[in-house]
Amino acid sequence: SFNAGSLSGGIWNATGVLETRPLHDFTTTTIIETRCRNTGVGGNGAVLAINADRSGGVHTTLMTYLQRQADGTQTLTLLTRPTSNTTKALFTRTRLSNDYVRLLLLIDAQNNVVNLWINDEDQGAFTYSTYTPLTNDRFLTLYADTSTADFDFIEVRSTTN
């Protein structure tokens, strides 16, 4: 259940985990847009993770970590999972402001490519790995990892074939 007390002025202070339901394979072009900030130093910060492109017994996991640094700036890292136990950084951007950061992920499941935009600036397209999942985690999730984070909004769109 969602804790409505974690909302303040339309902002969600990530006090738990928010997941998309019902389960979805995300096998077509998927567009994810969010605006968030990490408000405390530590852990992986404001986290967005999606298990997508699930077909033929494999899928991908894509994650963004927005981490507040000791100097007050934020660092964004885009990661994938080559296996269920390992992660690989695809892109890192440092010295982002301490304000909200707008992220846009465009997942092209037909070509195993994800395109990343930060604050309306194209950061490039990156090839991601697929692997055989150990669980049936077919959703997008948002949370704060070992710190505090605020999410202004999240929008997930998946095209039809």
Short mmCIF file of C-alpha atoms in Angstrom, two decimals:
data_model
loop_
_atom_site.label_atom_id
_atom_site.label_comp_id
_atom_site.label_asym_id
_atom_site.label_seq_id
_atom_site.Cartn_x
_atom_site.Cartn_y
_atom_site.Cartn_z
CA SER A 1 0.00 0.00 0.00
CA PHE A 2 1.07 3.57 -0.64
CA ASN A 3 1.77 5.82 2.35
CA ALA A 4 -0.03 9.08 1.47
CA GLY A 5 1.85 10.71 4.35
CA SER A 6 5.01 10.54 2.22
CA LEU A 7 3.52 13.16 -0.14
CA SER A 8 4.19 16.83 0.50
CA GLY A 9 3.19 19.52 -1.98
CA GLY A 10 2.86 16.91 -4.72
CA ILE A 11 6.37 15.55 -4.10
CA TRP A 12 6.92 11.93 -3.04
CA ASN A 13 9.56 11.56 -0.35
CA ALA A 14 10.64 8.00 -1.14
CA THR A 15 9.91 6.25 2.13
CA GLY A 16 9.39 2.87 0.51
CA VAL A 17 9.29 1.28 -2.91
CA LEU A 18 6.91 2.23 -5.71
CA GLU A 19 6.38 -0.45 -8.40
CA THR A 20 4.33 -0.56 -11.58
CA ARG A 21 1.56 -3.15 -11.59
CA PRO A 22 0.30 -5.29 -13.24
CA LEU A 23 3.46 -7.08 -14.35
CA HIS A 24 4.58 -6.14 -17.86
CA ASP A 25 7.24 -7.50 -20.25
CA PHE A 26 8.14 -4.08 -21.78
CA THR A 27 9.01 -5.74 -25.12
CA THR A 28 8.19 -2.72 -27.29
CA THR A 29 9.61 0.79 -27.24
CA THR A 30 9.31 2.04 -23.67
CA ILE A 31 9.63 5.67 -22.61
CA ILE A 32 10.29 6.55 -18.97
CA GLU A 33 10.39 10.10 -17.71
CA THR A 34 10.93 11.22 -14.15
CA ARG A 35 12.14 14.19 -12.15
CA CYS A 36 13.93 13.51 -8.90
CA ARG A 37 16.72 14.52 -6.56
CA ASN A 38 18.80 12.81 -3.92
CA THR A 39 18.58 14.81 -0.70
CA GLY A 40 21.07 12.90 1.45
CA VAL A 41 24.55 11.53 0.90
CA GLY A 42 24.96 7.75 0.91
CA GLY A 43 24.05 4.60 -0.94
CA ASN A 44 22.81 4.66 -4.52
CA GLY A 45 20.54 7.65 -3.94
CA ALA A 46 17.36 8.10 -5.97
CA VAL A 47 16.96 4.84 -7.87
CA LEU A 48 14.91 3.99 -10.94
CA ALA A 49 15.12 0.34 -12.08
CA ILE A 50 13.25 -1.47 -14.82
CA ASN A 51 13.25 -5.09 -15.89
CA ALA A 52 12.40 -4.84 -19.58
CA ASP A 53 12.70 -6.52 -22.97
CA ARG A 54 11.49 -9.83 -21.52
CA SER A 55 11.21 -12.37 -24.32
CA GLY A 56 12.73 -15.71 -25.24
CA GLY A 57 13.58 -16.45 -21.60
CA VAL A 58 15.83 -13.39 -21.15
CA HIS A 59 15.43 -9.74 -20.14
CA THR A 60 17.44 -6.69 -19.23
CA THR A 61 17.68 -4.69 -16.04
CA LEU A 62 18.36 -0.98 -16.50
CA MET A 63 19.00 1.27 -13.50
CA THR A 64 19.70 4.92 -12.86
CA TYR A 65 21.36 6.01 -9.64
CA LEU A 66 21.20 9.72 -8.81
CA GLN A 67 23.62 10.18 -5.92
CA ARG A 68 24.23 13.31 -3.88
CA GLN A 69 27.91 13.98 -3.33
CA ALA A 70 29.61 15.53 -0.29
CA ASP A 71 30.07 18.82 -2.21
CA GLY A 72 26.29 19.08 -2.77
CA THR A 73 26.33 18.14 -6.46
CA GLN A 74 24.70 14.99 -7.82
CA THR A 75 26.09 12.20 -10.01
CA LEU A 76 23.89 10.17 -12.35
CA THR A 77 24.91 6.67 -13.40
CA LEU A 78 23.09 4.50 -15.97
CA LEU A 79 23.70 0.78 -15.43
CA THR A 80 22.73 -2.55 -16.93
CA ARG A 81 23.06 -6.12 -15.71
CA PRO A 82 25.09 -8.52 -17.88
CA THR A 83 24.08 -11.29 -15.41
CA SER A 84 21.70 -11.52 -12.48
CA ASN A 85 24.65 -10.95 -10.09
CA THR A 86 26.68 -8.20 -11.78
CA THR A 87 26.18 -4.61 -12.91
CA LYS A 88 27.94 -2.62 -15.60
CA ALA A 89 27.97 1.17 -15.85
CA LEU A 90 26.94 2.41 -19.30
CA PHE A 91 27.26 6.14 -18.58
CA THR A 92 28.11 8.52 -15.73
CA ARG A 93 27.52 12.26 -15.50
CA THR A 94 29.01 14.18 -12.59
CA ARG A 95 28.51 17.67 -11.14
CA LEU A 96 24.76 17.93 -11.70
CA SER A 97 23.07 20.59 -9.56
CA ASN A 98 21.50 19.70 -6.21
CA ASP A 99 18.07 20.56 -7.64
CA TYR A 100 15.65 18.19 -9.36
CA VAL A 101 17.09 16.35 -12.35
CA ARG A 102 14.81 15.37 -15.24
CA LEU A 103 15.61 11.95 -16.72
CA LEU A 104 14.24 10.45 -19.93
CA LEU A 105 14.99 6.86 -20.90
CA LEU A 106 13.98 5.56 -24.32
CA ILE A 107 14.29 1.77 -24.43
CA ASP A 108 14.42 0.25 -27.93
CA ALA A 109 13.77 -3.42 -27.14
CA GLN A 110 14.12 -4.47 -30.78
CA ASN A 111 17.78 -3.37 -30.86
CA ASN A 112 18.81 -3.67 -27.17
CA VAL A 113 19.53 0.05 -26.97
CA VAL A 114 18.64 2.65 -24.35
CA ASN A 115 18.83 6.39 -25.04
CA LEU A 116 19.38 8.71 -22.06
CA TRP A 117 18.43 12.36 -21.76
CA ILE A 118 19.27 14.51 -18.72
CA ASN A 119 17.49 17.86 -18.36
CA ASP A 120 16.56 17.92 -22.09
CA GLU A 121 20.15 17.12 -23.17
CA ASP A 122 20.78 13.93 -25.15
CA GLN A 123 23.54 11.93 -23.45
CA GLY A 124 23.69 9.21 -26.11
CA ALA A 125 22.44 5.73 -26.90
CA PHE A 126 23.90 2.68 -25.18
CA THR A 127 23.67 -1.03 -25.90
CA TYR A 128 22.43 -3.08 -22.97
CA SER A 129 22.88 -6.72 -22.03
CA THR A 130 20.19 -9.36 -21.55
CA TYR A 131 20.34 -12.35 -19.21
CA THR A 132 18.18 -15.17 -17.88
CA PRO A 133 16.36 -13.77 -14.84
CA LEU A 134 16.09 -15.68 -11.59
CA THR A 135 12.76 -14.05 -10.66
CA ASN A 136 9.60 -12.78 -12.33
CA ASP A 137 10.31 -9.09 -11.60
CA ARG A 138 8.54 -7.59 -14.63
CA PHE A 139 8.06 -4.02 -13.41
CA LEU A 140 9.58 -0.59 -12.96
CA THR A 141 10.52 0.44 -9.46
CA LEU A 142 11.45 3.72 -7.71
CA TYR A 143 13.04 4.06 -4.30
CA ALA A 144 15.72 5.75 -2.20
CA ASP A 145 18.75 3.57 -1.44
CA THR A 146 20.42 4.25 1.93
CA SER A 147 19.62 7.97 1.79
CA THR A 148 16.65 10.24 1.18
CA ALA A 149 15.19 11.14 -2.20
CA ASP A 150 12.28 13.10 -3.66
CA PHE A 151 10.38 12.23 -6.84
CA ASP A 152 8.30 14.93 -8.51
CA PHE A 153 6.71 12.64 -11.13
CA ILE A 154 7.11 9.42 -13.05
CA GLU A 155 5.60 8.56 -16.42
CA VAL A 156 5.99 5.19 -18.17
CA ARG A 157 4.74 4.61 -21.70
CA SER A 158 5.07 1.38 -23.63
CA THR A 159 4.12 1.33 -27.31
CA THR A 160 2.06 -1.36 -28.95
CA ASN A 161 3.28 -3.51 -31.80
#
